[in-house]
PDB file of C-alpha atoms in Angstrom:
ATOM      1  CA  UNK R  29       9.911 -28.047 -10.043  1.00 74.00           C
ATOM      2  CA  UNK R  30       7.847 -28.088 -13.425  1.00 81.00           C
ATOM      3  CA  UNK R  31       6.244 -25.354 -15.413  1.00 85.00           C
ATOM      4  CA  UNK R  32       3.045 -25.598 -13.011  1.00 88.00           C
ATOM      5  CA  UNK R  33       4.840 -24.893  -9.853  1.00 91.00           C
ATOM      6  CA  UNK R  34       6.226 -21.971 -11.143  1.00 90.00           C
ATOM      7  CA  UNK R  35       2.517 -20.352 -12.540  1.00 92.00           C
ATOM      8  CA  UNK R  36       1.350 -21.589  -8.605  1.00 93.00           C
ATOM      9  CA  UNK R  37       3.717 -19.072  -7.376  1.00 93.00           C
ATOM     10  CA  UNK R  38       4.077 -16.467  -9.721  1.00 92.00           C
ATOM     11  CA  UNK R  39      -0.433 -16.002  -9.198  1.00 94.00           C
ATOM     12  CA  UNK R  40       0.256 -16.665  -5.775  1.00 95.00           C
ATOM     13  CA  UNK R  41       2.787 -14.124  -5.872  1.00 95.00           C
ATOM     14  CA  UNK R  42       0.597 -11.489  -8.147  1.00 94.00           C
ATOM     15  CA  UNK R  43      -2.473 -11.701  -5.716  1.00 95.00           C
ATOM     16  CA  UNK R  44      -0.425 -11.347  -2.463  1.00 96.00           C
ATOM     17  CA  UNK R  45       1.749  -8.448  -3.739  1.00 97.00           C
ATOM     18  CA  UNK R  46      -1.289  -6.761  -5.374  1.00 95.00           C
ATOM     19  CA  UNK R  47      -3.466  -7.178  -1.848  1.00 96.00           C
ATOM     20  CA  UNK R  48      -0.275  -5.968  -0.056  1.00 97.00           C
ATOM     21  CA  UNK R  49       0.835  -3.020  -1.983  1.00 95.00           C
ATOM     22  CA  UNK R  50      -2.995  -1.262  -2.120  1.00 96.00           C
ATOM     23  CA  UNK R  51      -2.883  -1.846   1.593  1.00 96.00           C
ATOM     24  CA  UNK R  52       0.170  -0.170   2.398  1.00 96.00           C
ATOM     25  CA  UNK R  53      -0.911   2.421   0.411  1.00 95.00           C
ATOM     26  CA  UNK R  54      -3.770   2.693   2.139  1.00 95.00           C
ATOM     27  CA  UNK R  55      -1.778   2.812   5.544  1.00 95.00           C
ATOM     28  CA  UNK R  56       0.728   5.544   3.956  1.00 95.00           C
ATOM     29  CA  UNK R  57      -2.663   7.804   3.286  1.00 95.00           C
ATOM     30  CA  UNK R  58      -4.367   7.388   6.410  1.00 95.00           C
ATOM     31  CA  UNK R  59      -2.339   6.022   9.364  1.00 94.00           C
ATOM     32  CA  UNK R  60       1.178   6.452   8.451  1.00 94.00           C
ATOM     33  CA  UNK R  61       0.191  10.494   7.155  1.00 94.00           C
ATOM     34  CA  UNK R  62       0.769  11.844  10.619  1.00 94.00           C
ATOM     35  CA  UNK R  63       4.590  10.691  10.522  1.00 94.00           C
ATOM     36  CA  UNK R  64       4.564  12.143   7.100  1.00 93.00           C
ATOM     37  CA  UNK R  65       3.665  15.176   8.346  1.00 92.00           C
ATOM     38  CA  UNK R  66       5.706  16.078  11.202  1.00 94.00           C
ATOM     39  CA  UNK R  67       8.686  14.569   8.416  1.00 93.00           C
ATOM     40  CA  UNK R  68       7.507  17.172   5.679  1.00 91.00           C
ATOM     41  CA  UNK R  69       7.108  20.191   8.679  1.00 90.00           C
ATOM     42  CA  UNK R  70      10.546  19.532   9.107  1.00 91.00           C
ATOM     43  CA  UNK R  71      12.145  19.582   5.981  1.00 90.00           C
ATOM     44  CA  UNK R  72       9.703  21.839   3.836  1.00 86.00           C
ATOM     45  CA  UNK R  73      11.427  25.034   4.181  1.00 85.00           C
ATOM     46  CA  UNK R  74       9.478  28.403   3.128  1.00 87.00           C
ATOM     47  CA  UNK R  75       9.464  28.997  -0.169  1.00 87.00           C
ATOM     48  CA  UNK R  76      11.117  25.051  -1.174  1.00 88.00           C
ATOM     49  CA  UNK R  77       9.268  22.632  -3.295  1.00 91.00           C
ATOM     50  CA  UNK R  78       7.637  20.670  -0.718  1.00 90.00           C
ATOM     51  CA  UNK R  79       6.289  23.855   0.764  1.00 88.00           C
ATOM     52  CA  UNK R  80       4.810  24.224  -2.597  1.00 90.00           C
ATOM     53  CA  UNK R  81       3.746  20.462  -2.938  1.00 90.00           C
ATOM     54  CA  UNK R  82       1.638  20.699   0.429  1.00 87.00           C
ATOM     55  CA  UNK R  83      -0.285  23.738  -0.983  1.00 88.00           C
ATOM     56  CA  UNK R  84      -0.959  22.571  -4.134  1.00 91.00           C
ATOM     57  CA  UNK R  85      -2.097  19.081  -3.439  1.00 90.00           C
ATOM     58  CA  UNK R  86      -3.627  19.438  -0.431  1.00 86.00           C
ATOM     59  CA  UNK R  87      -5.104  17.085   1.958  1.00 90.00           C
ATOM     60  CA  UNK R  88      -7.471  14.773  -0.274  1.00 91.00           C
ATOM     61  CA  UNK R  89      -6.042  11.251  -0.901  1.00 92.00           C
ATOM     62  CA  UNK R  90      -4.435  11.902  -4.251  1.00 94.00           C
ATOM     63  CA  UNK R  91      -3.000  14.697  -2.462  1.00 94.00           C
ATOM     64  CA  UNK R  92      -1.644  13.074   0.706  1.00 94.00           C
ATOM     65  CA  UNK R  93      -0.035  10.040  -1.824  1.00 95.00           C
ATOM     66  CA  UNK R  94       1.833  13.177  -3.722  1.00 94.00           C
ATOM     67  CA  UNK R  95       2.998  14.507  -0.896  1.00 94.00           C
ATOM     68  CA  UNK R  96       4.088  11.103   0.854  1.00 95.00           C
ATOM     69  CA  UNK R  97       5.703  10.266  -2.684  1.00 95.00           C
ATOM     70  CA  UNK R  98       8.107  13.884  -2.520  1.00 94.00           C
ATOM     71  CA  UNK R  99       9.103  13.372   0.773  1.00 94.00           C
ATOM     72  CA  UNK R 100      10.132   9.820  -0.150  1.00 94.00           C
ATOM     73  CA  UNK R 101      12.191  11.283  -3.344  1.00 92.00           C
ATOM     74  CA  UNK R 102      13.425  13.861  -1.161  1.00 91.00           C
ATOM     75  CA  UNK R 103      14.932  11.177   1.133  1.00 91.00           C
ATOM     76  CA  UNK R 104      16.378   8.872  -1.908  1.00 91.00           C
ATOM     77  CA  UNK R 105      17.440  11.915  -4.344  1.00 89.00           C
ATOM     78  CA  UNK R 106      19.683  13.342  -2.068  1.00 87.00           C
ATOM     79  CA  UNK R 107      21.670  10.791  -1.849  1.00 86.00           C
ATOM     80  CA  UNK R 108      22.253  10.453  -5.610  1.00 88.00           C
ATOM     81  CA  UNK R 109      26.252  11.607  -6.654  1.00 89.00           C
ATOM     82  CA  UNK R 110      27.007  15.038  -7.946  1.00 88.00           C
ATOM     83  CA  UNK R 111      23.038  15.618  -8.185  1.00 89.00           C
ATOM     84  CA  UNK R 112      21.688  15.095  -4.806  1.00 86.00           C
ATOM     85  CA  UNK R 113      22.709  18.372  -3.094  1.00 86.00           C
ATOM     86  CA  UNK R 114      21.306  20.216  -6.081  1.00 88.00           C
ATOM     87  CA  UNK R 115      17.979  17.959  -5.242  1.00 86.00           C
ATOM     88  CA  UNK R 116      17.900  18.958  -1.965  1.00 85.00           C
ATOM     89  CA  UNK R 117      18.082  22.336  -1.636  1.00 86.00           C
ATOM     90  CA  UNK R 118      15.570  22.717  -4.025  1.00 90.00           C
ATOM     91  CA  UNK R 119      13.258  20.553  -2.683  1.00 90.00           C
ATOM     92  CA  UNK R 120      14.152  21.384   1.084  1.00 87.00           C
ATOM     93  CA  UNK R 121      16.242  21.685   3.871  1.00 85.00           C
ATOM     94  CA  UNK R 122      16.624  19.199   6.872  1.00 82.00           C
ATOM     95  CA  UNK R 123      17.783  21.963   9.506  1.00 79.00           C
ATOM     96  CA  UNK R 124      17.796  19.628  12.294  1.00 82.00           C
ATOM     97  CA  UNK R 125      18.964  16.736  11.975  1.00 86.00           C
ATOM     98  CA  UNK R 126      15.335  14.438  11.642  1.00 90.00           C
ATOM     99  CA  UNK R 127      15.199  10.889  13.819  1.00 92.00           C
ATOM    100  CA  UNK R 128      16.048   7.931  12.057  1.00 92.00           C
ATOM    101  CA  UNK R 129      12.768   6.415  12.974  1.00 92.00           C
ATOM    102  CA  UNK R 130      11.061   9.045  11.815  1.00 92.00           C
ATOM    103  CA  UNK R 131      12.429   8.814   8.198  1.00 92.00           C
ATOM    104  CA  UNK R 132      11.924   5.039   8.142  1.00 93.00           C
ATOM    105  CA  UNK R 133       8.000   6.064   8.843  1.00 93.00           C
ATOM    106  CA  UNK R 134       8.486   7.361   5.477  1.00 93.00           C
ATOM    107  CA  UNK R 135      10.790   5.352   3.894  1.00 94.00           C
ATOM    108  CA  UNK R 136      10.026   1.566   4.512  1.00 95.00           C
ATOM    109  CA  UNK R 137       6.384   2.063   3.605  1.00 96.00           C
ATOM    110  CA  UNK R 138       6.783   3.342   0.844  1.00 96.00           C
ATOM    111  CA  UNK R 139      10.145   1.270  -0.544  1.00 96.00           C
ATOM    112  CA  UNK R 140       7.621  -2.074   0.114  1.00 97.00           C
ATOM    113  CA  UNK R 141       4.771  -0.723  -1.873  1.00 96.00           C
ATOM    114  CA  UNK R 142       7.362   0.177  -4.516  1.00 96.00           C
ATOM    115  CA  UNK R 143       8.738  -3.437  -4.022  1.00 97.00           C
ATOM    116  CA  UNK R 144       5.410  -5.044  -3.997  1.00 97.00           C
ATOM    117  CA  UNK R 145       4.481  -2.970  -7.449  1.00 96.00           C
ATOM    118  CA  UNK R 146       7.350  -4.781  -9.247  1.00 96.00           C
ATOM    119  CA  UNK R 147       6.622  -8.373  -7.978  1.00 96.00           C
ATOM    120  CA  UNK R 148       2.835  -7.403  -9.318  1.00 96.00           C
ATOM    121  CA  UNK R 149       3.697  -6.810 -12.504  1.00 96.00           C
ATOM    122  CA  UNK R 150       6.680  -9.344 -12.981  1.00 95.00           C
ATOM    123  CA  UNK R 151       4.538 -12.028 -11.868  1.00 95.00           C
ATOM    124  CA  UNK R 152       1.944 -10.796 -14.424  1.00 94.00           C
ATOM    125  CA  UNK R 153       4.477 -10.752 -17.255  1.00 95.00           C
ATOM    126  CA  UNK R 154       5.697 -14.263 -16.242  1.00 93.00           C
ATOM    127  CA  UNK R 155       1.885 -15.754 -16.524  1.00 92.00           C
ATOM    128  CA  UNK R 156       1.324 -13.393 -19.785  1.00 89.00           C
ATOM    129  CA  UNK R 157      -1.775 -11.489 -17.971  1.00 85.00           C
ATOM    130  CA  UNK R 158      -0.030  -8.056 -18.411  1.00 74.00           C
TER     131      UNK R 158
END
C-alpha cells in the first residue's frame, strides 16, 4: 500500500466518522433520550448530583447531551478502583438493580460517538488538516 492509499482511507475515514458521530449524537438527544430518562429516574437519587444535573440543565439540547454525558460517567466512574464508590454515591444510587439493556441504551451510544470522535481527529492529524 503507498502513501496515497493510506490519505484514501484516513479522509475516507474522517468524513464517515465525522457523519457518524453528529448522528449518533443526534439519536442520543432525541430518540435514544427516553431510555436516558427512565436510566437517570432510576439512579438520580434526591438530593445526588444527577438530581441536580436534570434541574440545572434542563430539557434543551445542550441540556439533554449534559445529562446523557453524567449518566454515561456515572456508569464508567464507578467502576474505576478505590475511586468509584466515592463516584457513585455522590453522583447517585442504583437502588434496584437497572436492566442490562437498559444501561447499554446509554452506554453503547455514547462509547461509539466517543469512538467515532477519536477516529475524526486521528484521521485529521494523519492528513495534517487538524
Amino acid at each position: 500500500m503507498t502513501d496515497e492509499h493510506f490519505k484514501l482511507i484516513a479522509e475516507v475515514t474522517l468524513v464517515a466518522s465525522l457523519g457518524i458521530g453528529v448522528i449518533l449524537m443526534l439519536l442520543m438527544v432525541t430518540l435514544f433520550f427516553c431510555k436516558t430518562v427512565e436510566v437517570e429516574r432510576r439512579i438520580a437519587t434526591p438530593g445526588k448530583q444527577l438530581d441536580g444535573i436534570r434541574c440545572i440543565w434542563g430539557n434543551g439540547p445542550i441540556g439533554r447531551w449534559m445529562r446523557v454525558s453524567h449518566v454515561y460517567v456515572f456508569f464508567v466512574f464507578r467502576k474505576l478502583p478505590r475511586i468509584g464508590a466515592r463516584i457513585e454515591s455522590r453522583m447517585g444510587d442504583e437502588e434496584e438493580p437497572l436492566p442490562r439493556s437498559l444501561k447499554l441504551w446509554v452506554i453503547v451510544p455514547y462509547t461509539a460517538c466517543l469512538t467515532f470522535t477519536l477516529l475524526f481527529f486521528l484521521s485529521g492529524w494523519y492528513l495534517g488538516v487538524i
